[in-house]
Coordinates of C-alpha atoms in Angstrom, one line a residue:
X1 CA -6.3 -12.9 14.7
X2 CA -3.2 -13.9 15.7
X3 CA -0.7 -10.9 16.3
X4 CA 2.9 -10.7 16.9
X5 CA 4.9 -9.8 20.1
X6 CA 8.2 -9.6 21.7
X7 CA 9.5 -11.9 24.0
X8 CA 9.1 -11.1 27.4
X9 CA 12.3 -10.6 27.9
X10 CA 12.2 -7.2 25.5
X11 CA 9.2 -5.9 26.8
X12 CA 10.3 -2.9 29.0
X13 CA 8.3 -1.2 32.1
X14 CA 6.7 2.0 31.3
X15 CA 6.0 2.0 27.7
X16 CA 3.0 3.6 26.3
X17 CA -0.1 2.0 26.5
X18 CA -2.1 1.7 22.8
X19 CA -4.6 4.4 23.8
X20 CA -1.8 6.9 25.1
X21 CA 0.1 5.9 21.7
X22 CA -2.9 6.6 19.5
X23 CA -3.4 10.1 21.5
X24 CA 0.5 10.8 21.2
X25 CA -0.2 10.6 17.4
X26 CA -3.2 12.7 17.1
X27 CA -1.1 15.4 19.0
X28 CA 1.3 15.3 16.1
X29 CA 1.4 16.8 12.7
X30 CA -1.1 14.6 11.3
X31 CA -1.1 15.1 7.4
X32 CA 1.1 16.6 4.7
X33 CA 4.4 16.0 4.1
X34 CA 7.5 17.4 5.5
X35 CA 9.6 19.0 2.9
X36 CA 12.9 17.7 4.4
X37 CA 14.4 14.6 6.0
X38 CA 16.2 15.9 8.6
X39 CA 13.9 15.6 11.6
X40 CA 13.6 12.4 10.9
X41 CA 16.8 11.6 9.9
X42 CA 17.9 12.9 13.3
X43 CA 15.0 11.1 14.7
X44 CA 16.2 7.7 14.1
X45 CA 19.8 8.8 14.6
X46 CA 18.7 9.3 18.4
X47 CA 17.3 6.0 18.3
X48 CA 20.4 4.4 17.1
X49 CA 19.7 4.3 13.4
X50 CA 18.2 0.8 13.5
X51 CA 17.4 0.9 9.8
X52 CA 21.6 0.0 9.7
X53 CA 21.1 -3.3 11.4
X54 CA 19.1 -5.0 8.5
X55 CA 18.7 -4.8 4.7
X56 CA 16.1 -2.3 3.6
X57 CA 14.0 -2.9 0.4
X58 CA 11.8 0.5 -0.5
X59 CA 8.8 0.3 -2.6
X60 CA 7.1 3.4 -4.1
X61 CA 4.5 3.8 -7.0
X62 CA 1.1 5.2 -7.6
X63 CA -0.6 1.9 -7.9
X64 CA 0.3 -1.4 -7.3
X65 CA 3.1 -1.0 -4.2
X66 CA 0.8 -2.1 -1.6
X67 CA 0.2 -5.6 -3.4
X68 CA 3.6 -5.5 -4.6
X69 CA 5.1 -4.9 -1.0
X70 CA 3.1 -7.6 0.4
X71 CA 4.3 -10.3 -2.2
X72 CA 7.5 -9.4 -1.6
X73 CA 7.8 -10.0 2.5
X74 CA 5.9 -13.6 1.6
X75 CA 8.1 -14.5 -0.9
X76 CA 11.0 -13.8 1.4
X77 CA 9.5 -15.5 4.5
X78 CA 8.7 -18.5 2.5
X79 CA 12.8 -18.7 1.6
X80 CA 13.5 -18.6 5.1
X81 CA 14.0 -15.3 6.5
X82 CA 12.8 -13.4 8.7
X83 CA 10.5 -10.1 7.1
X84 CA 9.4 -6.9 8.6
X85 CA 6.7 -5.2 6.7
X86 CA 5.7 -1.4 6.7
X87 CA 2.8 -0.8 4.9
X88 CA 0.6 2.6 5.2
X89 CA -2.1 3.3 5.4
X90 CA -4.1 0.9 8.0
X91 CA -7.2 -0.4 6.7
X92 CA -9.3 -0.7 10.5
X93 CA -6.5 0.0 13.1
X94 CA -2.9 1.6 13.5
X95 CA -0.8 -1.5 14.4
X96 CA -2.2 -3.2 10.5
X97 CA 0.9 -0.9 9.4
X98 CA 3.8 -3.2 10.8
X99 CA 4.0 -6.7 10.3
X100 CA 7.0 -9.3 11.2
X101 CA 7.1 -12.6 10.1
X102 CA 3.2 -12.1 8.6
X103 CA 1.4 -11.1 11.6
X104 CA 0.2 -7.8 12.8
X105 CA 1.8 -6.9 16.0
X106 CA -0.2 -6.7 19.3
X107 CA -1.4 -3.3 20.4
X108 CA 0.7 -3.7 23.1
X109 CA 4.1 -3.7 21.0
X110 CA 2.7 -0.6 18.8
X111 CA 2.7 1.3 22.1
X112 CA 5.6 0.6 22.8
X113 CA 7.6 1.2 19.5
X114 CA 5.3 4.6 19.3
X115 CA 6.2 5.3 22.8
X116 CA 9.8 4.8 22.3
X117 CA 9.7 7.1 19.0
X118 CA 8.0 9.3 21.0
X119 CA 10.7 9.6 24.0
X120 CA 13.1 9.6 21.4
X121 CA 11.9 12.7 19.8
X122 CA 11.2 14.4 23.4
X123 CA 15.5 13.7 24.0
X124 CA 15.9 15.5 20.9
X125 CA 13.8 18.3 21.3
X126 CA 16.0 19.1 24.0
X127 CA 19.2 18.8 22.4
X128 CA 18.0 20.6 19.4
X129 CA 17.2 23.5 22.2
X130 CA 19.9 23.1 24.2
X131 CA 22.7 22.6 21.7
X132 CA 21.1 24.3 18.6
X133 CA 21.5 21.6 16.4
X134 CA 21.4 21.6 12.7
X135 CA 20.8 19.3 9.9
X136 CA 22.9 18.1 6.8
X137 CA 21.5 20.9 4.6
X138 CA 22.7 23.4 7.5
X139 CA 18.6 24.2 8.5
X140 CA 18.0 24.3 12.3
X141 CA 16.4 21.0 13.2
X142 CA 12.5 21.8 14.5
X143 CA 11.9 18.8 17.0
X144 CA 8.3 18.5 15.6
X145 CA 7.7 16.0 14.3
X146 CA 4.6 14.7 11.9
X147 CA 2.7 11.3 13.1
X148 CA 4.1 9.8 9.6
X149 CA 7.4 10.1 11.5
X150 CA 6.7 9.1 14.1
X151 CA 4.9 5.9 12.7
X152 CA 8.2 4.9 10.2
X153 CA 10.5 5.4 13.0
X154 CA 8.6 3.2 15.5
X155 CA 9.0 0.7 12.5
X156 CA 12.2 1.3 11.8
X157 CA 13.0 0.4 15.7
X158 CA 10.8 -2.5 16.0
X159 CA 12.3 -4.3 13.1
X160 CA 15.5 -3.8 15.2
X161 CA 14.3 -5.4 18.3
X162 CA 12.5 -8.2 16.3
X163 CA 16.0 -8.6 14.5
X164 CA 14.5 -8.9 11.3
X165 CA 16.7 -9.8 8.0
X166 CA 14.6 -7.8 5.8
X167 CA 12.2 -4.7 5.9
X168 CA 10.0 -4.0 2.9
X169 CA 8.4 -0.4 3.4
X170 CA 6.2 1.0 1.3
X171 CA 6.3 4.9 1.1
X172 CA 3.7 6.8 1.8
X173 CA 3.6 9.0 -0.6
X174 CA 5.9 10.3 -3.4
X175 CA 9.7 9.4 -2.5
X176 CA 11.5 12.1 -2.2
X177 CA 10.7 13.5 1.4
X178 CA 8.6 10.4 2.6
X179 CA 10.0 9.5 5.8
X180 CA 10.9 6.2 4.8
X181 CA 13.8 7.6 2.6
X182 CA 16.1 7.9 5.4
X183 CA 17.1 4.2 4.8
X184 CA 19.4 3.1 1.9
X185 CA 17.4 0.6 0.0
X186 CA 19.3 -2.6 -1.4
X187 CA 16.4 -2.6 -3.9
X188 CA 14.4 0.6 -4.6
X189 CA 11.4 -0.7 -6.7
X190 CA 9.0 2.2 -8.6
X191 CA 6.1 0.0 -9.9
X192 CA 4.2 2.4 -12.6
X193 CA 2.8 6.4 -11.9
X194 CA -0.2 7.9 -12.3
X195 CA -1.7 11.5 -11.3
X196 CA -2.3 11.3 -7.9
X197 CA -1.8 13.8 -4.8
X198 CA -1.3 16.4 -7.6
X199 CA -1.6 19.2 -5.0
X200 CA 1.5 18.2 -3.5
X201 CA 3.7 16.1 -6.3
X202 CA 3.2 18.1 -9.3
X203 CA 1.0 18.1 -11.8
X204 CA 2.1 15.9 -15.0
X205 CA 3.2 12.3 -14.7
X206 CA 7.0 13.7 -15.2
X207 CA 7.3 16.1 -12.3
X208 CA 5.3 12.8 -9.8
X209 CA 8.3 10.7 -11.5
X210 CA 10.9 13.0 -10.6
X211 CA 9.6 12.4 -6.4
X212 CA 9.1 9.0 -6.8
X213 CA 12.5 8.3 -8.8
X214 CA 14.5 9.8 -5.5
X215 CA 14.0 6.6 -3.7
X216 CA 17.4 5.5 -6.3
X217 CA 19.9 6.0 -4.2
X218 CA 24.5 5.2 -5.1
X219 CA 24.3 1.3 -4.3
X220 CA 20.8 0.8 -4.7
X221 CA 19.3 -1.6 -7.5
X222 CA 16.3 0.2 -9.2
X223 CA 13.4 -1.7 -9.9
X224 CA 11.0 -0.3 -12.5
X225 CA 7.6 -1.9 -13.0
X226 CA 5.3 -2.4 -16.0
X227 CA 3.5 1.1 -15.0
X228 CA 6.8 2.9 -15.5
X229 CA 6.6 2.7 -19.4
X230 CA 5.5 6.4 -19.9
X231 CA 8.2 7.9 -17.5
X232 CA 11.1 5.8 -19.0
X233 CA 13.4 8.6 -19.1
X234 CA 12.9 10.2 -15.7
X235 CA 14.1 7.0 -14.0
X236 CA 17.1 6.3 -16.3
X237 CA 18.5 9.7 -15.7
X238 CA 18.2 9.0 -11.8
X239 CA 19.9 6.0 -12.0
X240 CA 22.5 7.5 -14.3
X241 CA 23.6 9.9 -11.4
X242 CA 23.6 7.3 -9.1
X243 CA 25.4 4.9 -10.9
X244 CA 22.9 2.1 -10.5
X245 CA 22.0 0.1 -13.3
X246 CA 18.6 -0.9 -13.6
X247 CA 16.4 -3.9 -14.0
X248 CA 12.8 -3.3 -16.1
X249 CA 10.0 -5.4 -15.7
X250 CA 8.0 -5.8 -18.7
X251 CA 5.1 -7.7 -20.9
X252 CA 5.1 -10.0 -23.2
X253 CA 7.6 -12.8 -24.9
X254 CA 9.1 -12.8 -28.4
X255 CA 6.9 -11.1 -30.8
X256 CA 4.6 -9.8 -28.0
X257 CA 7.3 -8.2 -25.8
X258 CA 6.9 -4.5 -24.8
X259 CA 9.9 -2.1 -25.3
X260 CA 12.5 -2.1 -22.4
X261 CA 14.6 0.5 -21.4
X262 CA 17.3 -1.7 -20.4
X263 CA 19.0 -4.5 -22.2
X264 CA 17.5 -7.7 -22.5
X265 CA 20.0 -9.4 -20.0
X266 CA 18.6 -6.6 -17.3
X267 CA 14.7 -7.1 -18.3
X268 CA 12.5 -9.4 -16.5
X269 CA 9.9 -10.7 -18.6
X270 CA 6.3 -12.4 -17.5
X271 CA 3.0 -13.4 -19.5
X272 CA -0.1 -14.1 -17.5
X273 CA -3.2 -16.1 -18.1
X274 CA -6.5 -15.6 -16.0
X275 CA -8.8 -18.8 -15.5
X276 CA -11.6 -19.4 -12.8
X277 CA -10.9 -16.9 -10.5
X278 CA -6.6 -17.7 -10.3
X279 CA -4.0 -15.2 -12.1
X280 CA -1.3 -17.0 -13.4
X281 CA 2.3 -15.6 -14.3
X282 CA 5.3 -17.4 -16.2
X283 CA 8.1 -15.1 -15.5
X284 CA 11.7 -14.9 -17.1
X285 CA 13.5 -13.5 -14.6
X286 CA 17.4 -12.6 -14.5
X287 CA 18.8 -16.0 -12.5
X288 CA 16.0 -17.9 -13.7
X289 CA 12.6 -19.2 -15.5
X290 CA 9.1 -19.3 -13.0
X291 CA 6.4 -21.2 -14.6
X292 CA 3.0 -21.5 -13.4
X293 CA 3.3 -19.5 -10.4
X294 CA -0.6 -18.7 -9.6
X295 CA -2.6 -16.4 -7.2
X296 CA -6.2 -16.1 -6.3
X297 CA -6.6 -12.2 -7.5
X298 CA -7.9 -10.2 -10.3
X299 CA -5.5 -10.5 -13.3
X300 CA -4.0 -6.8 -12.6
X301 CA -1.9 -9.2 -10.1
X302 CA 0.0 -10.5 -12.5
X303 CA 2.2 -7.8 -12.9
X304 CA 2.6 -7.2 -9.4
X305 CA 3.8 -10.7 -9.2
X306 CA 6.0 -10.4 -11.9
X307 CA 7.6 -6.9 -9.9
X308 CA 7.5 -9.0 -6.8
X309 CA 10.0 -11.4 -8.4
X310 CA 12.4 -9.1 -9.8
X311 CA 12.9 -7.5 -6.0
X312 CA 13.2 -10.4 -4.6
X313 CA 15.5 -11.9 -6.9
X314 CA 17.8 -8.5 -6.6
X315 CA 17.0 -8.5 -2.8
X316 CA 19.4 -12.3 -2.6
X317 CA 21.0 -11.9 -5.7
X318 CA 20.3 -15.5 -6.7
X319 CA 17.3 -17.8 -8.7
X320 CA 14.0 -18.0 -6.1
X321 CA 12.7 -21.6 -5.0
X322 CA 10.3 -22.3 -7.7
X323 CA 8.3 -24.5 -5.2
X324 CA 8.6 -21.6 -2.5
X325 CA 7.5 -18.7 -4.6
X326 CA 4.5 -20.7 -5.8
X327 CA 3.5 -21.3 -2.0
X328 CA 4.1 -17.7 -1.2
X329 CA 1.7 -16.5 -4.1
X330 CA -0.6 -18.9 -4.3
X331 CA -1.6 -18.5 -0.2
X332 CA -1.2 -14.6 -0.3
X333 CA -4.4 -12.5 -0.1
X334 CA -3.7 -8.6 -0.3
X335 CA -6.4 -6.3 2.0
X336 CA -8.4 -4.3 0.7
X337 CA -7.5 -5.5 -2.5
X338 CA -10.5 -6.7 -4.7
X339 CA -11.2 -8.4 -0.7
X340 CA -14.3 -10.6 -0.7
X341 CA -15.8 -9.9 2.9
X342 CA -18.7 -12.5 2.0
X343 CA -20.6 -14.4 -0.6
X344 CA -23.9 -14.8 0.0
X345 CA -24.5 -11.6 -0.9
X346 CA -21.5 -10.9 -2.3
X347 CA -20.0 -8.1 -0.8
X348 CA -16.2 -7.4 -2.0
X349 CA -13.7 -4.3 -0.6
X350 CA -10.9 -2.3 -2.6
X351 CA -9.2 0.5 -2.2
X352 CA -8.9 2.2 -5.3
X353 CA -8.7 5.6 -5.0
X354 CA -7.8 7.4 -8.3
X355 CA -8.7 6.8 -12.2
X356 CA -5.7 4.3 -12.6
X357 CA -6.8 1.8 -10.2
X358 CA -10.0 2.2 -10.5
X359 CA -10.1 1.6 -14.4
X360 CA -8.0 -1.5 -12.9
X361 CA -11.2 -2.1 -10.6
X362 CA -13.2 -2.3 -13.6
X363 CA -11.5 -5.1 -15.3
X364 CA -11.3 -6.9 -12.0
X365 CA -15.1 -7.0 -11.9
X366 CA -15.6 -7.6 -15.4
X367 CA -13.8 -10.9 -14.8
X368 CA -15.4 -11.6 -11.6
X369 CA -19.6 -11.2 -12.9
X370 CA -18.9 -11.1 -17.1
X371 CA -18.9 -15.1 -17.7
X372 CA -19.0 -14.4 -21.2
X373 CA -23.1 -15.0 -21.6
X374 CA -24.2 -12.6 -19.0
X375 CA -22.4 -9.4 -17.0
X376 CA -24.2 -8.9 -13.7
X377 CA -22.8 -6.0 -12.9
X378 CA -22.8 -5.5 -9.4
X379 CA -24.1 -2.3 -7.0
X380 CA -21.2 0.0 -6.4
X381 CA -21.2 1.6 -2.7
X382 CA -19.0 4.4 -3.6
X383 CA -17.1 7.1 -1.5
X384 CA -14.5 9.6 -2.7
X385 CA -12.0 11.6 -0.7
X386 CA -12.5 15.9 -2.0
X387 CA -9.1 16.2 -3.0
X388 CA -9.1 12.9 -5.5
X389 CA -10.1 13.3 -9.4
X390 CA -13.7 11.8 -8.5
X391 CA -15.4 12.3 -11.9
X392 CA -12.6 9.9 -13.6
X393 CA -13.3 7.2 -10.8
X394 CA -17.2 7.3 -11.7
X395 CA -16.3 7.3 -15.2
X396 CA -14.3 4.3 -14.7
X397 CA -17.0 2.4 -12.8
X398 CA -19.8 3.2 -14.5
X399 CA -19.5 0.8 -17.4
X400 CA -19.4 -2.1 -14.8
X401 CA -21.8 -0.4 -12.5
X402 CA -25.5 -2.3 -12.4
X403 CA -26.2 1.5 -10.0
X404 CA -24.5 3.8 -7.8
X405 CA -24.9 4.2 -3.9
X406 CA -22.9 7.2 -2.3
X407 CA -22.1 7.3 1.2
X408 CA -18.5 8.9 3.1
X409 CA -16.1 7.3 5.4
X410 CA -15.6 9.0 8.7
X411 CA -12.3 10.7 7.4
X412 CA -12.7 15.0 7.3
X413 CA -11.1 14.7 3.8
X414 CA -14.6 12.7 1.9
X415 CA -16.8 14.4 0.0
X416 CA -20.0 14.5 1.7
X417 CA -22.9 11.7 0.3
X418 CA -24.9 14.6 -0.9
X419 CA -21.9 16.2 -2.8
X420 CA -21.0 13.0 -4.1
X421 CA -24.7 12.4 -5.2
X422 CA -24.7 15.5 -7.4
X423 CA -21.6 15.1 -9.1
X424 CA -22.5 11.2 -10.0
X425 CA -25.8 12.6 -11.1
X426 CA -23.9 14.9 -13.7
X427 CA -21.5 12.1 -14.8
X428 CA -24.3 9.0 -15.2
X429 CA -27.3 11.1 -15.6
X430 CA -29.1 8.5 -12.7
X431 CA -29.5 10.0 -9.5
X432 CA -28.2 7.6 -7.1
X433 CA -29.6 6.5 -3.7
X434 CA -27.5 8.5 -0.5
X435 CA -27.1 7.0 2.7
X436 CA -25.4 9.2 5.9
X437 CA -22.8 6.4 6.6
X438 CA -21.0 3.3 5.3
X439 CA -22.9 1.3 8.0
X440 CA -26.4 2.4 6.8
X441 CA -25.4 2.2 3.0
X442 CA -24.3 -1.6 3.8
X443 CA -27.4 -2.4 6.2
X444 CA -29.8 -1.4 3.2
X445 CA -28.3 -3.1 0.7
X446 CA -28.1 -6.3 2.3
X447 CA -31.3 -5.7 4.0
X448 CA -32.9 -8.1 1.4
X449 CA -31.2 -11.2 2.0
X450 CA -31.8 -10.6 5.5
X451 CA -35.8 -12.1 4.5
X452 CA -34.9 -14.2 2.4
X453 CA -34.9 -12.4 -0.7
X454 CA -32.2 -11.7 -3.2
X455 CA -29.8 -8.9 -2.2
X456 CA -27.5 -7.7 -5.5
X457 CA -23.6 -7.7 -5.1
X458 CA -22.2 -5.3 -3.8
X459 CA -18.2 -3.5 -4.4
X460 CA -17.3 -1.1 -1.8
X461 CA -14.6 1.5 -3.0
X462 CA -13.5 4.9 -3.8
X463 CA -10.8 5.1 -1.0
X464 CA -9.1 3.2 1.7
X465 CA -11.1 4.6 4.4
X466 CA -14.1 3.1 2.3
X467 CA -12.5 -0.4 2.2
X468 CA -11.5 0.0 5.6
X469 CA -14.6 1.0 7.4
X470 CA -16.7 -2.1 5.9
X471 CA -14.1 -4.2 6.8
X472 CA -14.5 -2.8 10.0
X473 CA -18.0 -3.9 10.3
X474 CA -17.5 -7.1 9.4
X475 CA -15.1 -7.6 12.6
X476 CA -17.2 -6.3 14.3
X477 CA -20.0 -8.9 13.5
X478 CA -22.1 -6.8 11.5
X479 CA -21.6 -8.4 8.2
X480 CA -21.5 -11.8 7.8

């Protein structure tokens, strides 16, 4: 795969190699979220606040923002300019996080953005002991600093040196202390909520509103997606006090059109049509009309798309290149997104990790293996994360679910297979088959076609590690 770099004459002697980066990470904070954006905020400050030198576009959202932030750097690259692209988390490997201009960038440039965030937060450490320095809210600062951090201001610089026009950054998670709120977003795009990280957002889709709706900032241009609907009033009331006036994106034409909470004149509109495997949108959008623009993706696209549009239309403040768009869309596949890995057996990746996106899943499979005579309803190889509401994600799947197989991804937080195994027992009544690792799981169930037998299709989910670790074997040639 091709990655990107800087040219040689940016590189610098003595920056970190990809292995000390990775262990400068571990060393770090490595979960959780740091109620304040002061470190961080001084963080970059010590860098030379690089998030000034180009035009910052924020995406956050339960579901739907990684898709969404990843139409919106190809829509903008195919108009011309150049795109950095912060997405989290990585699917195989750290570096997957920043793009420029579409490609990953080489290890090599990850250890040296990481090692220069790094340095940068060693200089302040030192000021903060030496000098006693404070932040804005008049706390001490801690020089500590969590591998989040860390990670969105190695970004943050890198887009600098690669002298991007545009960054797109998807938060992390929530919006009101995710490190990628230090910038002041042109656009700041919300594209729907659901109940998800409970533990740490709060526990009713108001209060997980109220975190995400901080990303409006005074001179930002709020975005708010189809998925926003039920939270109307949280976001208008944000963007009240900031003075910003919004722009909804919503369903439906005439007779069909959903409520808005924003004039018609501030309301983009988009209908979409699903046919052999290819979501189509038409979209009304403020400076213009966009029919026919198409993607090769599940229909739950189409209101990604339709987000996609309105940011990028706010993001240059004019009509889009009908012609571009299209070629932006239609060549654009999202990882981990309903990812087909192979065909013969099918074997297809996604991420979704709560009851929203996997009810979305659901659908997405339905239109994949229901031809409207037959629904062969695929194996799902399933893996949850402890802290997620696993029983709605089996409930979700089941109806589309030929079986079950449980297995875990390496990450500390997954239930454990046999865990798993008992609670899908109590939801389907079917005990399901177990395996100790995604790599077994997969191994089995393709064992079949491996003598010439048939081997049933197969969707990998439940989290991103999930997704990622099968993808991970098929780079590594284990699947093909």
């Amino acid at each position: 795969m091709e990655t990107y770099d800087l040219p040689d004459e940016l590189n610098e002697p003595g920056a970190l190699t990809y292995e000390e980066a990775l262990e400068a990470l571990h060393e770090s904070l490595q979960f959780g979220i740091e109620p304040s954006l002061e470190g961080v905020r001084a963080l970059a400050d010590q860098m030379g606040r690089p998030q000034d030198t180009y035009t910052c576009l924020q995406v956050a959202g339960t579901n739907g923002k990684s898709s969404t932030v990843r139409l919106v750097a190809a829509i903008l690259r195919a108009h011309g300019y150049r795109v950095g692209l912060y997405t989290s988390p990585e699917l195989v490997h750290y570096p997957e996080r920043m793009e420029v201009d579409g490609k990953v960038i080489s290890r090599e440039l990850f250890g040296r953005v990481v090692g220069d965030a790094v340095r940068g937060g060693r200089e302040l450490t030192k000021r903060v002991e030496a000098e006693h320095l404070v932040g804005a809210d008049g706390k001490p600062l801690s020089g500590i600093f969590t591998e989040f951090e860390l990670l969105t201001a190695a970004a943050l610089h890198l887009y600098a040196l690669a002298k991007v026009d545009f960054a797109v950054l998807e938060v992390g998670m929530g919006g009101r202390w995710d490190a990628t709120s230090i910038v002041e977003p042109k656009v700041a795009a919300i594209t729907g909520i659901g109940l998800d990280h409970t533990a740490i957002l709060g526990d009713t889709v108001e209060q997980i509103a109220g975190e995400k709706a901080a990303i409006i900032k005074p001179g930002s241009i709020p975005v708010l997606g189809p998925g926003t609907a039920e939270t109307t009033p949280v976001f208008m009331e944000q963007a009240r006090a900031t003075g910003a006036q919004p722009i909804a994106v919503r369903e439906g034409f005439g007779s069909k059109a959903t409520a808005s909470p924003v004039d018609e004149s501030h309301t983009v509109r988009y209908a979409g049509r699903m046919r052999s495997g290819v979501v189509t949108d038409d979209i009304q959008g403020i400076y213009a009309k966009y029919m026919s623009v198409g993607m090769h993706a599940p229909s739950y696209q189409k209101a990604n798309i339709a987000t996609a549009v309105a940011i990028c239309e706010q993001a240059l403040g004019h009509a889009l290149d009908l012609a571009a768009l299209r070629k932006a869309v239609g060549e654009l596949q999202v990882p981990g997104r309903f990812e087909t890995l192979s065909r013969n057996p099918q074997l297809i990746i996604d991420a979704a990790h709560n009851p929203e996106s996997a009810t979305v899943l659901a659908t997405a499979i339905r239109e994949r293996f229901d031809d409207g005579r037959t629904f062969s309803k695929p194996t799902i190889l399933l893996g949850i994360f402890a802290d997620k509401d696993y029983r709605g994600i089996i409930r979700a799947l089941a109806p589309v679910a030929d079986r079950f197989v449980v297995s875990a991804s390496n990450n500390p937080r997954s239930l454990t297979p046999e865990q798993l195994q008992g609670i899908v027992t109590e939801e389907t009544g079917v005990r399901p088959e177990a395996y100790p690792s995604l790599e077994e799981a997969v191994a089995a169930l393709r064992a079949p076609a491996r003598r010439g037998q048939n081997a049933p299709a197969v969707v990998a989910t439940g989290s991103i590690s999930v997704a990622g670790e099968v993808k991970g074997l098929q780079l590594e040639g284990k699947i093909r």
